[in-house]
Amino acid sequence: MSEEVTRKRRDREATRGRILKAATAEFSRHGFAGARGERIAQRARSSERMLYYYFGSKEGLFRAALEAVYSALRDAERGLRLDEQPPLEALDGFCRFVWRYYVDHPEFISLVNTENLHQARHLRKSARVHELVSPVVGMLAELIARGQRARVFRSGIDPVELYLAIASLGYFLLSNQHTLSAVLDRKLRDVANLTRHWQTSADIIRRYVAA
C-alpha cells in the first residue's frame, strides 16, 4: 500500500471520528429530534454532505453514536481484571466501576435515555446489538461461578438479573437526578450523597449474592 493511500485512509478515519464525536455531543445535548446536522458539521470541522457520506442519514449517525457509547463502556469493562481479586471484592469493584463510569460519561446516560424514548428503534437495527452487552454478562457469570465455588455466593444467581440490578442502582439516580433532587430536597449529585448512595447500593448487591 502506497504512502498516499495510507494517508488518505487515515484522513478518512480521522474525519469520520470527528463527525462521530461531534454527533455524540450534539445528540447528548439536544436529543434525536433537536440535533442539527449543521451544528455537527461545524463542530467536526466538516460539511453536512460528509455526515451523510459516512453515515447515510441522521438515523444512521445516531445509531453509530449509540453503538459508540455502548462499545466504549464494554471496552472499559473488558479492561477489568475480576479474576485477580476475591469474589466479593471483585464484585464490589465492578459495581463501583460501573457507577463511576456513568458519572464520568453523561453522554451515555443521555443517549440511552433518548433511545428509550424511541423504544430502542435505532438499537434494534444495529448489527452489533448483541455484542454490546453480552461480554459483561459473561464476565459476571464467571465471577458468580467463582464465588459459588468459594461458597461466598449463593446458588441460583442469574448473571443477567445481577447486571440489571447493578446497572439500575447507578443509572436510575443519575438519569433522574434533577427530579429526584427536587422532590427529595437533596442534591443527589453532590460527592457526599453519591458516595452514600454507592455504599448503600454496594451493600444491597452484597446481600443479594451472599451465601
PDB file of C-alpha atoms in Angstrom:
ATOM      1  CA  MET A   1       0.000   0.000   0.000  1.00  0.00           C
ATOM      2  CA  SER A   2       1.420   3.376  -1.030  1.00  0.00           C
ATOM      3  CA  GLU A   3       2.067   6.184   1.421  1.00  0.00           C
ATOM      4  CA  GLU A   4      -0.536   8.315  -0.366  1.00  0.00           C
ATOM      5  CA  VAL A   5      -3.231   5.661   0.017  1.00  0.00           C
ATOM      6  CA  THR A   6      -2.325   5.208   3.682  1.00  0.00           C
ATOM      7  CA  ARG A   7      -2.527   8.942   4.304  1.00  0.00           C
ATOM      8  CA  LYS A   8      -5.931   9.226   2.629  1.00  0.00           C
ATOM      9  CA  ARG A   9      -7.239   6.332   4.709  1.00  0.00           C
ATOM     10  CA  ARG A  10      -6.012   7.974   7.895  1.00  0.00           C
ATOM     11  CA  ASP A  11      -7.644  11.238   6.838  1.00  0.00           C
ATOM     12  CA  ARG A  12     -10.958   9.483   6.184  1.00  0.00           C
ATOM     13  CA  GLU A  13     -10.822   7.719   9.534  1.00  0.00           C
ATOM     14  CA  ALA A  14      -9.967  10.972  11.297  1.00  0.00           C
ATOM     15  CA  THR A  15     -12.861  12.796   9.597  1.00  0.00           C
ATOM     16  CA  ARG A  16     -15.285  10.013  10.468  1.00  0.00           C
ATOM     17  CA  GLY A  17     -14.056  10.026  14.055  1.00  0.00           C
ATOM     18  CA  ARG A  18     -14.530  13.787  14.406  1.00  0.00           C
ATOM     19  CA  ILE A  19     -18.034  13.563  12.985  1.00  0.00           C
ATOM     20  CA  LEU A  20     -18.958  10.749  15.347  1.00  0.00           C
ATOM     21  CA  LYS A  21     -17.563  12.606  18.358  1.00  0.00           C
ATOM     22  CA  ALA A  22     -19.395  15.798  17.370  1.00  0.00           C
ATOM     23  CA  ALA A  23     -22.630  13.874  16.770  1.00  0.00           C
ATOM     24  CA  THR A  24     -22.391  12.206  20.182  1.00  0.00           C
ATOM     25  CA  ALA A  25     -22.112  15.615  21.842  1.00  0.00           C
ATOM     26  CA  GLU A  26     -24.985  17.030  19.748  1.00  0.00           C
ATOM     27  CA  PHE A  27     -27.372  14.127  20.364  1.00  0.00           C
ATOM     28  CA  SER A  28     -26.427  14.101  24.033  1.00  0.00           C
ATOM     29  CA  ARG A  29     -27.328  17.762  24.411  1.00  0.00           C
ATOM     30  CA  HIS A  30     -30.324  18.079  22.100  1.00  0.00           C
ATOM     31  CA  GLY A  31     -31.732  14.570  21.734  1.00  0.00           C
ATOM     32  CA  PHE A  32     -32.518  12.968  18.393  1.00  0.00           C
ATOM     33  CA  ALA A  33     -35.236  15.392  17.288  1.00  0.00           C
ATOM     34  CA  GLY A  34     -33.353  18.516  18.331  1.00  0.00           C
ATOM     35  CA  ALA A  35     -29.961  17.578  16.877  1.00  0.00           C
ATOM     36  CA  ARG A  36     -28.915  19.554  13.816  1.00  0.00           C
ATOM     37  CA  GLY A  37     -26.571  18.442  11.070  1.00  0.00           C
ATOM     38  CA  GLU A  38     -25.107  21.894  10.551  1.00  0.00           C
ATOM     39  CA  ARG A  39     -24.014  22.091  14.190  1.00  0.00           C
ATOM     40  CA  ILE A  40     -22.461  18.630  13.991  1.00  0.00           C
ATOM     41  CA  ALA A  41     -20.605  19.549  10.797  1.00  0.00           C
ATOM     42  CA  GLN A  42     -19.354  22.803  12.291  1.00  0.00           C
ATOM     43  CA  ARG A  43     -18.091  21.091  15.445  1.00  0.00           C
ATOM     44  CA  ALA A  44     -16.452  18.352  13.361  1.00  0.00           C
ATOM     45  CA  ARG A  45     -14.822  20.899  11.021  1.00  0.00           C
ATOM     46  CA  SER A  46     -16.527  19.174   8.107  1.00  0.00           C
ATOM     47  CA  SER A  47     -19.626  19.559   5.955  1.00  0.00           C
ATOM     48  CA  GLU A  48     -23.154  18.166   6.189  1.00  0.00           C
ATOM     49  CA  ARG A  49     -22.545  16.308   2.964  1.00  0.00           C
ATOM     50  CA  MET A  50     -19.757  14.357   4.640  1.00  0.00           C
ATOM     51  CA  LEU A  51     -22.048  13.412   7.526  1.00  0.00           C
ATOM     52  CA  TYR A  52     -24.310  11.563   5.141  1.00  0.00           C
ATOM     53  CA  TYR A  53     -21.422  10.253   3.078  1.00  0.00           C
ATOM     54  CA  TYR A  54     -20.102   8.364   6.103  1.00  0.00           C
ATOM     55  CA  PHE A  55     -23.335   7.544   7.947  1.00  0.00           C
ATOM     56  CA  GLY A  56     -26.093   7.627   5.348  1.00  0.00           C
ATOM     57  CA  SER A  57     -28.731   9.516   7.328  1.00  0.00           C
ATOM     58  CA  LYS A  58     -29.461  11.176  10.637  1.00  0.00           C
ATOM     59  CA  GLU A  59     -30.771   7.829  11.878  1.00  0.00           C
ATOM     60  CA  GLY A  60     -27.563   6.110  10.812  1.00  0.00           C
ATOM     61  CA  LEU A  61     -25.475   8.727  12.550  1.00  0.00           C
ATOM     62  CA  PHE A  62     -27.465   8.422  15.772  1.00  0.00           C
ATOM     63  CA  ARG A  63     -27.207   4.633  15.663  1.00  0.00           C
ATOM     64  CA  ALA A  64     -23.443   4.904  15.217  1.00  0.00           C
ATOM     65  CA  ALA A  65     -23.200   7.292  18.175  1.00  0.00           C
ATOM     66  CA  LEU A  66     -25.273   4.929  20.292  1.00  0.00           C
ATOM     67  CA  GLU A  67     -23.105   1.972  19.313  1.00  0.00           C
ATOM     68  CA  ALA A  68     -20.013   4.016  20.131  1.00  0.00           C
ATOM     69  CA  VAL A  69     -21.047   4.838  23.703  1.00  0.00           C
ATOM     70  CA  TYR A  70     -22.051   1.234  24.372  1.00  0.00           C
ATOM     71  CA  SER A  71     -18.791  -0.002  22.857  1.00  0.00           C
ATOM     72  CA  ALA A  72     -16.748   2.390  24.993  1.00  0.00           C
ATOM     73  CA  LEU A  73     -18.405   1.057  28.158  1.00  0.00           C
ATOM     74  CA  ARG A  74     -17.931  -2.540  27.009  1.00  0.00           C
ATOM     75  CA  ASP A  75     -14.250  -1.965  26.270  1.00  0.00           C
ATOM     76  CA  ALA A  76     -13.725  -0.311  29.654  1.00  0.00           C
ATOM     77  CA  GLU A  77     -15.451  -3.232  31.381  1.00  0.00           C
ATOM     78  CA  ARG A  78     -13.275  -5.693  29.481  1.00  0.00           C
ATOM     79  CA  GLY A  79     -10.235  -3.962  30.930  1.00  0.00           C
ATOM     80  CA  LEU A  80     -11.222  -5.026  34.434  1.00  0.00           C
ATOM     81  CA  ARG A  81      -9.374  -7.960  35.969  1.00  0.00           C
ATOM     82  CA  LEU A  82     -12.110  -9.502  38.083  1.00  0.00           C
ATOM     83  CA  ASP A  83     -10.222 -12.772  38.484  1.00  0.00           C
ATOM     84  CA  GLU A  84      -7.358 -11.076  40.317  1.00  0.00           C
ATOM     85  CA  GLN A  85      -9.414 -10.375  43.466  1.00  0.00           C
ATOM     86  CA  PRO A  86     -11.536 -12.452  45.861  1.00  0.00           C
ATOM     87  CA  PRO A  87     -15.129 -12.727  44.519  1.00  0.00           C
ATOM     88  CA  LEU A  88     -16.819 -10.258  46.900  1.00  0.00           C
ATOM     89  CA  GLU A  89     -14.086  -7.652  46.433  1.00  0.00           C
ATOM     90  CA  ALA A  90     -14.178  -8.142  42.657  1.00  0.00           C
ATOM     91  CA  LEU A  91     -17.951  -7.692  42.586  1.00  0.00           C
ATOM     92  CA  ASP A  92     -17.755  -4.580  44.740  1.00  0.00           C
ATOM     93  CA  GLY A  93     -15.055  -3.153  42.472  1.00  0.00           C
ATOM     94  CA  PHE A  94     -17.107  -3.927  39.372  1.00  0.00           C
ATOM     95  CA  CYS A  95     -20.155  -2.159  40.817  1.00  0.00           C
ATOM     96  CA  ARG A  96     -18.232   0.957  41.718  1.00  0.00           C
ATOM     97  CA  PHE A  97     -16.517   0.975  38.329  1.00  0.00           C
ATOM     98  CA  VAL A  98     -19.877   0.922  36.514  1.00  0.00           C
ATOM     99  CA  TRP A  99     -21.404   3.595  38.731  1.00  0.00           C
ATOM    100  CA  ARG A 100     -18.374   5.864  38.399  1.00  0.00           C
ATOM    101  CA  TYR A 101     -18.396   5.333  34.631  1.00  0.00           C
ATOM    102  CA  TYR A 102     -21.974   6.601  34.461  1.00  0.00           C
ATOM    103  CA  VAL A 103     -20.955   9.733  36.361  1.00  0.00           C
ATOM    104  CA  ASP A 104     -17.905  10.367  34.195  1.00  0.00           C
ATOM    105  CA  HIS A 105     -19.762   9.745  30.915  1.00  0.00           C
ATOM    106  CA  PRO A 106     -23.069  11.654  31.000  1.00  0.00           C
ATOM    107  CA  GLU A 107     -23.326  11.238  27.225  1.00  0.00           C
ATOM    108  CA  PHE A 108     -24.016   7.544  27.813  1.00  0.00           C
ATOM    109  CA  ILE A 109     -26.955   8.316  30.105  1.00  0.00           C
ATOM    110  CA  SER A 110     -28.293  10.953  27.731  1.00  0.00           C
ATOM    111  CA  LEU A 111     -28.132   8.854  24.561  1.00  0.00           C
ATOM    112  CA  VAL A 112     -29.639   5.791  26.230  1.00  0.00           C
ATOM    113  CA  ASN A 113     -32.474   7.931  27.633  1.00  0.00           C
ATOM    114  CA  THR A 114     -33.117   9.301  24.150  1.00  0.00           C
ATOM    115  CA  GLU A 115     -33.130   5.811  22.642  1.00  0.00           C
ATOM    116  CA  ASN A 116     -35.621   4.627  25.248  1.00  0.00           C
ATOM    117  CA  LEU A 117     -37.953   7.436  24.168  1.00  0.00           C
ATOM    118  CA  HIS A 118     -37.746   5.886  20.697  1.00  0.00           C
ATOM    119  CA  GLN A 119     -38.362   2.389  22.120  1.00  0.00           C
ATOM    120  CA  ALA A 120     -34.905   1.210  21.003  1.00  0.00           C
ATOM    121  CA  ARG A 121     -35.869   1.698  17.354  1.00  0.00           C
ATOM    122  CA  HIS A 122     -32.312   2.506  16.287  1.00  0.00           C
ATOM    123  CA  LEU A 123     -30.555  -0.013  18.510  1.00  0.00           C
ATOM    124  CA  ARG A 124     -32.730  -2.871  17.235  1.00  0.00           C
ATOM    125  CA  LYS A 125     -31.434  -2.160  13.732  1.00  0.00           C
ATOM    126  CA  SER A 126     -27.822  -2.409  14.842  1.00  0.00           C
ATOM    127  CA  ALA A 127     -25.924  -5.427  13.570  1.00  0.00           C
ATOM    128  CA  ARG A 128     -23.764  -5.123  16.702  1.00  0.00           C
ATOM    129  CA  VAL A 129     -26.516  -5.052  19.325  1.00  0.00           C
ATOM    130  CA  HIS A 130     -25.738  -8.479  20.785  1.00  0.00           C
ATOM    131  CA  GLU A 131     -22.020  -7.818  21.159  1.00  0.00           C
ATOM    132  CA  LEU A 132     -22.514  -4.616  23.154  1.00  0.00           C
ATOM    133  CA  VAL A 133     -23.643  -6.099  26.493  1.00  0.00           C
ATOM    134  CA  SER A 134     -23.204  -9.866  26.228  1.00  0.00           C
ATOM    135  CA  PRO A 135     -19.472  -9.844  27.100  1.00  0.00           C
ATOM    136  CA  VAL A 136     -20.021  -8.226  30.504  1.00  0.00           C
ATOM    137  CA  VAL A 137     -22.792 -10.695  31.312  1.00  0.00           C
ATOM    138  CA  GLY A 138     -20.303 -13.462  30.550  1.00  0.00           C
ATOM    139  CA  MET A 139     -17.756 -11.839  32.877  1.00  0.00           C
ATOM    140  CA  LEU A 140     -20.312 -11.736  35.671  1.00  0.00           C
ATOM    141  CA  ALA A 141     -21.275 -15.360  35.037  1.00  0.00           C
ATOM    142  CA  GLU A 142     -17.649 -16.373  35.530  1.00  0.00           C
ATOM    143  CA  LEU A 143     -17.397 -14.266  38.680  1.00  0.00           C
ATOM    144  CA  ILE A 144     -20.590 -15.819  40.059  1.00  0.00           C
ATOM    145  CA  ALA A 145     -19.279 -19.319  39.403  1.00  0.00           C
ATOM    146  CA  ARG A 146     -16.035 -18.480  41.162  1.00  0.00           C
ATOM    147  CA  GLY A 147     -17.893 -17.057  44.143  1.00  0.00           C
ATOM    148  CA  GLN A 148     -20.083 -20.139  44.343  1.00  0.00           C
ATOM    149  CA  ARG A 149     -17.054 -22.424  44.294  1.00  0.00           C
ATOM    150  CA  ALA A 150     -15.623 -20.375  47.152  1.00  0.00           C
ATOM    151  CA  ARG A 151     -19.002 -20.673  48.935  1.00  0.00           C
ATOM    152  CA  VAL A 152     -19.367 -16.918  49.363  1.00  0.00           C
ATOM    153  CA  PHE A 153     -22.109 -16.557  46.711  1.00  0.00           C
ATOM    154  CA  ARG A 154     -25.421 -18.358  46.919  1.00  0.00           C
ATOM    155  CA  SER A 155     -26.697 -20.661  44.199  1.00  0.00           C
ATOM    156  CA  GLY A 156     -29.293 -19.626  41.624  1.00  0.00           C
ATOM    157  CA  ILE A 157     -27.898 -16.173  40.736  1.00  0.00           C
ATOM    158  CA  ASP A 158     -28.831 -15.129  37.200  1.00  0.00           C
ATOM    159  CA  PRO A 159     -25.978 -13.024  35.711  1.00  0.00           C
ATOM    160  CA  VAL A 160     -28.435 -11.014  33.615  1.00  0.00           C
ATOM    161  CA  GLU A 161     -30.509 -10.141  36.689  1.00  0.00           C
ATOM    162  CA  LEU A 162     -27.345  -9.254  38.590  1.00  0.00           C
ATOM    163  CA  TYR A 163     -26.216  -6.974  35.760  1.00  0.00           C
ATOM    164  CA  LEU A 164     -29.650  -5.318  35.665  1.00  0.00           C
ATOM    165  CA  ALA A 165     -29.539  -4.723  39.415  1.00  0.00           C
ATOM    166  CA  ILE A 166     -26.054  -3.194  39.304  1.00  0.00           C
ATOM    167  CA  ALA A 167     -26.833  -1.009  36.295  1.00  0.00           C
ATOM    168  CA  SER A 168     -30.159   0.130  37.740  1.00  0.00           C
ATOM    169  CA  LEU A 169     -28.690   1.216  41.054  1.00  0.00           C
ATOM    170  CA  GLY A 170     -26.243   3.514  39.303  1.00  0.00           C
ATOM    171  CA  TYR A 171     -28.311   4.581  36.316  1.00  0.00           C
ATOM    172  CA  PHE A 172     -31.604   5.495  37.967  1.00  0.00           C
ATOM    173  CA  LEU A 173     -30.213   8.157  40.264  1.00  0.00           C
ATOM    174  CA  LEU A 174     -28.252   9.878  37.503  1.00  0.00           C
ATOM    175  CA  SER A 175     -30.936   9.698  34.820  1.00  0.00           C
ATOM    176  CA  ASN A 176     -33.469  11.172  37.267  1.00  0.00           C
ATOM    177  CA  GLN A 177     -31.140  13.333  39.333  1.00  0.00           C
ATOM    178  CA  HIS A 178     -32.926  16.623  38.722  1.00  0.00           C
ATOM    179  CA  THR A 179     -36.445  15.485  39.582  1.00  0.00           C
ATOM    180  CA  LEU A 180     -35.288  13.332  42.493  1.00  0.00           C
ATOM    181  CA  SER A 181     -33.155  16.146  43.906  1.00  0.00           C
ATOM    182  CA  ALA A 182     -36.173  18.463  43.733  1.00  0.00           C
ATOM    183  CA  VAL A 183     -38.741  16.142  45.344  1.00  0.00           C
ATOM    184  CA  LEU A 184     -36.324  14.751  47.959  1.00  0.00           C
ATOM    185  CA  ASP A 185     -34.730  18.137  48.680  1.00  0.00           C
ATOM    186  CA  ARG A 186     -31.268  16.610  48.450  1.00  0.00           C
ATOM    187  CA  LYS A 187     -28.523  17.402  45.952  1.00  0.00           C
ATOM    188  CA  LEU A 188     -28.031  13.810  44.870  1.00  0.00           C
ATOM    189  CA  ARG A 189     -25.161  14.594  42.504  1.00  0.00           C
ATOM    190  CA  ASP A 190     -23.006  16.005  45.319  1.00  0.00           C
ATOM    191  CA  VAL A 191     -19.996  13.826  46.071  1.00  0.00           C
ATOM    192  CA  ALA A 192     -21.093  13.045  49.633  1.00  0.00           C
ATOM    193  CA  ASN A 193     -24.564  11.967  48.520  1.00  0.00           C
ATOM    194  CA  LEU A 194     -23.216   9.919  45.610  1.00  0.00           C
ATOM    195  CA  THR A 195     -20.805   8.183  47.978  1.00  0.00           C
ATOM    196  CA  ARG A 196     -23.626   7.401  50.409  1.00  0.00           C
ATOM    197  CA  HIS A 197     -25.793   6.038  47.604  1.00  0.00           C
ATOM    198  CA  TRP A 198     -22.986   3.853  46.279  1.00  0.00           C
ATOM    199  CA  GLN A 199     -22.266   2.473  49.751  1.00  0.00           C
ATOM    200  CA  THR A 200     -25.930   1.601  50.199  1.00  0.00           C
ATOM    201  CA  SER A 201     -26.125   0.100  46.720  1.00  0.00           C
ATOM    202  CA  ALA A 202     -22.984  -1.986  47.233  1.00  0.00           C
ATOM    203  CA  ASP A 203     -24.496  -3.360  50.442  1.00  0.00           C
ATOM    204  CA  ILE A 204     -27.702  -4.260  48.569  1.00  0.00           C
ATOM    205  CA  ILE A 205     -25.706  -6.172  45.941  1.00  0.00           C
ATOM    206  CA  ARG A 206     -23.600  -7.974  48.535  1.00  0.00           C
ATOM    207  CA  ARG A 207     -26.717  -9.087  50.401  1.00  0.00           C
ATOM    208  CA  TYR A 208     -28.301 -10.216  47.128  1.00  0.00           C
ATOM    209  CA  VAL A 209     -25.445 -12.566  46.244  1.00  0.00           C
ATOM    210  CA  ALA A 210     -24.374 -13.666  49.716  1.00  0.00           C
ATOM    211  CA  ALA A 211     -24.393 -17.358  50.569  1.00  0.00           C
TER     212      ALA A 211
END
